[in-house]
Coordinates of C-alpha atoms in Angstrom, one line a residue:
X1 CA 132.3 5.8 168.4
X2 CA 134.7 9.0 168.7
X3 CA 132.7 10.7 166.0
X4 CA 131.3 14.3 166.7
X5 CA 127.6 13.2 166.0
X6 CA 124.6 13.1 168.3
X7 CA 122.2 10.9 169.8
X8 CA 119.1 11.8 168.8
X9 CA 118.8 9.3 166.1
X10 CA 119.5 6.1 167.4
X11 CA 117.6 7.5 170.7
X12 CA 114.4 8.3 168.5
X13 CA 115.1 4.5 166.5
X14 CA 115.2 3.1 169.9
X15 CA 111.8 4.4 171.4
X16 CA 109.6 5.0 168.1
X17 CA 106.4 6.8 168.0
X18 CA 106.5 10.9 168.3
X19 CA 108.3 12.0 171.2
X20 CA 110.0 15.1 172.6
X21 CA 113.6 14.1 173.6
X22 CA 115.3 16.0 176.2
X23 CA 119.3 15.8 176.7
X24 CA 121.0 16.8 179.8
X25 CA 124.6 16.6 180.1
X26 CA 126.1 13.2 178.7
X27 CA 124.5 10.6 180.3
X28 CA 121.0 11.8 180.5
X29 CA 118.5 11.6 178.6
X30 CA 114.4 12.2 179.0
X31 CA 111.9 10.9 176.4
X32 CA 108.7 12.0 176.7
X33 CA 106.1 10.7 174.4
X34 CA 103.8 13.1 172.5
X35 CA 99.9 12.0 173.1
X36 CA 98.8 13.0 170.3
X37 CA 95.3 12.0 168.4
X38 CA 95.8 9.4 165.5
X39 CA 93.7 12.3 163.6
X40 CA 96.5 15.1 163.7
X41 CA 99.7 12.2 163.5
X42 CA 98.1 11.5 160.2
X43 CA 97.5 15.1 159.4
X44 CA 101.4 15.6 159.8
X45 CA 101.7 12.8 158.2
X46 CA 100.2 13.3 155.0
X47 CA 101.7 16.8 155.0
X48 CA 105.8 15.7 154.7
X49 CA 107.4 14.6 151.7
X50 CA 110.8 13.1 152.3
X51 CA 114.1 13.5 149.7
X52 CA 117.6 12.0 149.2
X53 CA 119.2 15.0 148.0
X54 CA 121.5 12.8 146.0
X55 CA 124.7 14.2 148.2
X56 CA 126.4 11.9 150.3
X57 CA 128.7 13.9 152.6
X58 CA 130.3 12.5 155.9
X59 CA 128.3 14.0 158.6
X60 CA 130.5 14.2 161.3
X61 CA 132.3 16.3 159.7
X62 CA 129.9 19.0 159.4
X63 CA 128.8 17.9 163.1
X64 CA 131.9 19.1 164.2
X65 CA 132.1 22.7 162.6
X66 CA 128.7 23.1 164.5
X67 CA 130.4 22.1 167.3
X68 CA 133.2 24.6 166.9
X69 CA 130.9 27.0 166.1
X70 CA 128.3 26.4 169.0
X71 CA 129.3 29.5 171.2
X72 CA 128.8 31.6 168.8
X73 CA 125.3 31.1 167.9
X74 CA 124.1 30.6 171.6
X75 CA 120.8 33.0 171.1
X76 CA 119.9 30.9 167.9
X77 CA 120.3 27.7 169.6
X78 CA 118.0 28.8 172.4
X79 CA 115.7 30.3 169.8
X80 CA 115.4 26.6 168.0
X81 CA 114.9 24.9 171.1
X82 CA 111.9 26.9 171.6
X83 CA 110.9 26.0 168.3
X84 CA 110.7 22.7 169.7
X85 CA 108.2 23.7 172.5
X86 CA 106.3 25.6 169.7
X87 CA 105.9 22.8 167.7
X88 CA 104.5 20.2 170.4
X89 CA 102.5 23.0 171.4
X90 CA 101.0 23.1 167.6
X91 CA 101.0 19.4 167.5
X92 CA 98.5 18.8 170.7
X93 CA 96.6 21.7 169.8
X94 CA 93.9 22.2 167.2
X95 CA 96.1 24.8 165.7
X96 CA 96.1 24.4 161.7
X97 CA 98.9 21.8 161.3
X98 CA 100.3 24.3 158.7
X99 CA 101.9 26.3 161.3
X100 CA 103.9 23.4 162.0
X101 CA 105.4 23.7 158.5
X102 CA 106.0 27.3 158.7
X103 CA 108.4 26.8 162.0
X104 CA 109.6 24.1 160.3
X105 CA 110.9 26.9 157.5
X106 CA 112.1 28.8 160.3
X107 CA 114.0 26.3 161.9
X108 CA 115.8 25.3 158.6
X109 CA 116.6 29.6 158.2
X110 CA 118.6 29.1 161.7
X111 CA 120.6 25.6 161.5
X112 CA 121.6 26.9 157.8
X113 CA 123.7 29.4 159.3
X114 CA 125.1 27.8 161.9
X115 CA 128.6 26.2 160.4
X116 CA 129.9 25.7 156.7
X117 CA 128.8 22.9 154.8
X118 CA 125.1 22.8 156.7
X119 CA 124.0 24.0 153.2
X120 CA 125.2 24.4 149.9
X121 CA 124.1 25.4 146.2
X122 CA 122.5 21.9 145.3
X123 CA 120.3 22.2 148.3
X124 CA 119.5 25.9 148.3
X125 CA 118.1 25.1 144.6
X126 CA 116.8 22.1 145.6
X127 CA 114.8 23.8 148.6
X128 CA 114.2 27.1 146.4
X129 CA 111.9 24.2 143.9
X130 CA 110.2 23.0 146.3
X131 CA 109.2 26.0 148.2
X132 CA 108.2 27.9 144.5
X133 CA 106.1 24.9 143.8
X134 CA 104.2 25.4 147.1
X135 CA 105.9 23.8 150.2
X136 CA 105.3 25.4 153.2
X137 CA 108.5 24.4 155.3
X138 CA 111.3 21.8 155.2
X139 CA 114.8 21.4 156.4
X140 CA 118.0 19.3 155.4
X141 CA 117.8 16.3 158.1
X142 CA 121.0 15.1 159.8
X143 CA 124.1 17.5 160.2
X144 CA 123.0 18.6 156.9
X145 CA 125.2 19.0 153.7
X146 CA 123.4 16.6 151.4
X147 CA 121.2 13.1 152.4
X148 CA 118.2 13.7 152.9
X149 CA 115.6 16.9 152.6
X150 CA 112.6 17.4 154.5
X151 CA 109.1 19.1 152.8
X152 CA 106.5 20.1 154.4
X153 CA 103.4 20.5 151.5
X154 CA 99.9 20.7 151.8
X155 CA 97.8 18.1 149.8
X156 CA 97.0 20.3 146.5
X157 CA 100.7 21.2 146.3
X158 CA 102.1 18.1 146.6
X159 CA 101.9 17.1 142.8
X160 CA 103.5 20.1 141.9
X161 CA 106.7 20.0 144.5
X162 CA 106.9 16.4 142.8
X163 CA 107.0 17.8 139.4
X164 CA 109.8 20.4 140.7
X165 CA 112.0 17.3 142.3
X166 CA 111.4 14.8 139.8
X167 CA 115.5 14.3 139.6
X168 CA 115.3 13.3 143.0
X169 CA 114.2 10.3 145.2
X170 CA 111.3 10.5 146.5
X171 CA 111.4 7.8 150.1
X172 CA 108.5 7.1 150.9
X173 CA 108.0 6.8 154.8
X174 CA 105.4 6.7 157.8
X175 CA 105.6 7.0 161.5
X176 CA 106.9 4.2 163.3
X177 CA 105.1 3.5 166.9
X178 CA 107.1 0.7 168.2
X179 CA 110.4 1.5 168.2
X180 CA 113.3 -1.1 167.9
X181 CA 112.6 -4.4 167.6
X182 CA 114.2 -8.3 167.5
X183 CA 112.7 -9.4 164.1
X184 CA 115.3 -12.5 163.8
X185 CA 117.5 -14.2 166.4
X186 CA 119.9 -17.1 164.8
X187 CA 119.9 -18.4 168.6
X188 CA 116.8 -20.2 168.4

């Protein structure tokens, strides 16, 4: 589509369920689903709370200062992809799925400063709430610079983060297992 944006979206739309999702060069790509026990997918579940930030921005945009920006934050690239090993390690373990959020926090402290426009006032006081009222992690989704935000809350907090972001929409959201699907065809 000649934009500067990624694949991970529409490659996690088109398999469903958790996965980890390995790229390799342009053409490759290696999904490999996370086992996990319905037990501790419903644990992480009921631990994220999901936000529209109310900014619409044009993500490739942003995409592509990271882009521009990408050989200059090698070391904190590598660092967040071994984030992503530390959280599917948390994930199949019996780890308390709170850890999870916390590398979630530090995740969101690295892709902040990683290009202009990742973050901005709006959802540095936006995050600032939510983390005061007791979240434990979250990070902007997407390239960032508005959509949507991320919380990671336990149970007794999440009341309170709602209070604190009660300007904002709340989406509502589970885990999807199956992946695309054909739900009409006109052809029939």
């Amino acid at each position: 589509i000649k934009e500067a944006v990624g694949s991970q979206d529409q490659t996690a739309t088109s398999f469903g369920g958790l996965n980890h999702i390995t790229f390799s060069g342009d053409d490759e790509i290696q999904i490999t689903p996370l086992s996990l026990q319905p037990e501790r997918v419903s644990a992480l579940e009921s631990h994220l709370m999901l936000y529209f930030s109310g900014i619409l921005r044009k993500a490739p945009v942003i995409a592509a200062r990271q882009i521009k920006e990408m050989d200059h934050h090698t070391s904190k690239l590598l660092q967040m992809r071994q984030m992503v090993e530390e959280a599917t390690r948390i994930l199949h373990s019996e780890d308390n799925i709170e850890e999870f959020g916390k590398l979630l926090y530090e995740s969101w402290q690295f892709k902040r400063t990683l290009a202009q426009g990742i973050t901005n006032p709006t959802i540095d006081e936006i995050f600032q709430a939510a983390m005061e009222a007791g979240a434990i992690g979250g990070k902007v989704l997407g390239a960032g610079g508005g959509g949507f935000i991320l919380f990671f809350v336990a149970a007794q907090n999440q009341a309170k983060v709602q209070e604190r972001l009660s300007k904002l929409i709340k989406i509502p959201f589970r885990f999807e297992q199956l992946g695309t699907q054909i739900i009409l065809n006109d052809h029939l």
